[in-house]
Coordinates of C-alpha atoms in Angstrom, one line a residue:
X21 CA 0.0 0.0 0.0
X22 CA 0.7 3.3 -0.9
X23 CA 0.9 6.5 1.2
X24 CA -0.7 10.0 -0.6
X25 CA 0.4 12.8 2.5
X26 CA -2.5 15.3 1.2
X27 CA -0.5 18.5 0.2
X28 CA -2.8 21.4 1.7
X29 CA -1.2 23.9 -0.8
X30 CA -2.9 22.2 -3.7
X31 CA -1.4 20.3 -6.6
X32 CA -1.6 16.4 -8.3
X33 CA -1.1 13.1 -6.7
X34 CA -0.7 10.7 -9.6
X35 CA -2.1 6.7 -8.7
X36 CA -0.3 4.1 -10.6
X37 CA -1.9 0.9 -12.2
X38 CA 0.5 -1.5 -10.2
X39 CA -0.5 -0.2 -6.8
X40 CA -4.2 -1.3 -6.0
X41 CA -4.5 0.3 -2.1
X42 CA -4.1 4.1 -1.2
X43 CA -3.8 5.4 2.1
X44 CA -4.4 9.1 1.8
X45 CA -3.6 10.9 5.2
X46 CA -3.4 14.6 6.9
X47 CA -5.3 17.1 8.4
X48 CA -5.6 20.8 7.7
X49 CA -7.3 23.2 5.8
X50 CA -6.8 23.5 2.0
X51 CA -5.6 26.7 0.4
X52 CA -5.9 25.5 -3.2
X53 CA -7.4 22.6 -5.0
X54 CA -5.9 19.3 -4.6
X55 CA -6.5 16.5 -7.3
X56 CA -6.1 12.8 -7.3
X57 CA -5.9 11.5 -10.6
X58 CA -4.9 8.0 -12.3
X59 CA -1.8 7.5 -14.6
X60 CA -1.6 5.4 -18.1
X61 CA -3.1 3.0 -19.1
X62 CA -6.7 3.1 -18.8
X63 CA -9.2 0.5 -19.1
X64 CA -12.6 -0.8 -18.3
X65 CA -12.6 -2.6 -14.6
X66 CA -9.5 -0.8 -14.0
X67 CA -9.8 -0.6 -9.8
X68 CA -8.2 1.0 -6.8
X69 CA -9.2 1.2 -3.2
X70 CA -8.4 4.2 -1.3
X71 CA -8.4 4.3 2.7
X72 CA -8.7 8.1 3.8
X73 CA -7.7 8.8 7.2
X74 CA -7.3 12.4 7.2
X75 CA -9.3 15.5 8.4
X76 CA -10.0 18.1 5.5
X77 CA -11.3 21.7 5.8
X78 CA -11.8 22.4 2.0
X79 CA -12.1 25.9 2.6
X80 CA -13.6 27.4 -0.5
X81 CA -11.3 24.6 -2.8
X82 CA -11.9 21.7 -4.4
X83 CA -10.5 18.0 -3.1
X84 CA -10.9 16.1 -5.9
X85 CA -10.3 12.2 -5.8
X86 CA -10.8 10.8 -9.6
X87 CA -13.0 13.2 -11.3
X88 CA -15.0 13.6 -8.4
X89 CA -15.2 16.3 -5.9
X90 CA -15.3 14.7 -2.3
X91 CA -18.0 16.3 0.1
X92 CA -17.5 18.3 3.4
X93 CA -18.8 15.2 5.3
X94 CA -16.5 13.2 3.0
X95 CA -13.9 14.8 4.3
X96 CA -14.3 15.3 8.0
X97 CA -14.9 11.2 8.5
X98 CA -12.4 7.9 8.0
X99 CA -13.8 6.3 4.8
X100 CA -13.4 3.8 2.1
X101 CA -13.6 5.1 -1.6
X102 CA -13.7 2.4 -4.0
X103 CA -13.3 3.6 -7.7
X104 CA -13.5 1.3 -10.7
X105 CA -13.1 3.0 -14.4
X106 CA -15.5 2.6 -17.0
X107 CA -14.3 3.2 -19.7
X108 CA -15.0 7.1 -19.4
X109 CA -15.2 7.8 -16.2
X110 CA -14.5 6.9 -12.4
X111 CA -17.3 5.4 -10.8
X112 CA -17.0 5.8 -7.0
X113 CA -18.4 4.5 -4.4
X114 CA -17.3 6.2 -0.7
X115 CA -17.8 4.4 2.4
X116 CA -18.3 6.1 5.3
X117 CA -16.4 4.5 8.6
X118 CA -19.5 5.2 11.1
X119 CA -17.7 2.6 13.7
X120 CA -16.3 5.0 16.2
X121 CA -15.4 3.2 19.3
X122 CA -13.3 -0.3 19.3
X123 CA -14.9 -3.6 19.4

């Protein structure tokens, strides 16, 4: 698994085809957009899972993970995103972690 440390002055984080898992981490407030995007090749069923652990104030930015912007709620709670290409688009699905206390 791979480690994206979330750059709060904006930029790129590029995901690779050979790495399946994603740990993106940090908290602070943005001060541009930040973008998540996927590198060559594409192709249909092309899949990653990212595990966000992180604590975002988007300000008035964008955090973008894959074509889609992520939500203030997104953002503020641990979560799964699961994105699968189409063949045109990401299609993701974001899991909300709503377990808050330990087993």
């Amino acid at each position: 698994m791979e480690t994206i440390n979330i750059n709060f002055s904006g930029g790129t984080e590029t995901i690779e085809l050979l790495v399946g898992n994603y740990l993106i981490q940090g908290s602070g407030t943005l001060s541009s957009n930040f973008t998540i995007t996927a590198g060559s090749p594409l192709f249909i069923g092309r899949k990653h899972i990212l595990f966000f652990k992180g604590l975002v104030n988007r300000a008035s930015y964008n955090f973008n993970v894959l074509g889609t912007n992520l939500t203030d709620l997104q953002l503020s709670r641990e979560s799964t995103i699961e994105a699968v290409y189409n063949g045109t688009t990401w299609d993701l699905n974001v899991y909300i972690n709503t377990v808050s206390d330990d087993w």
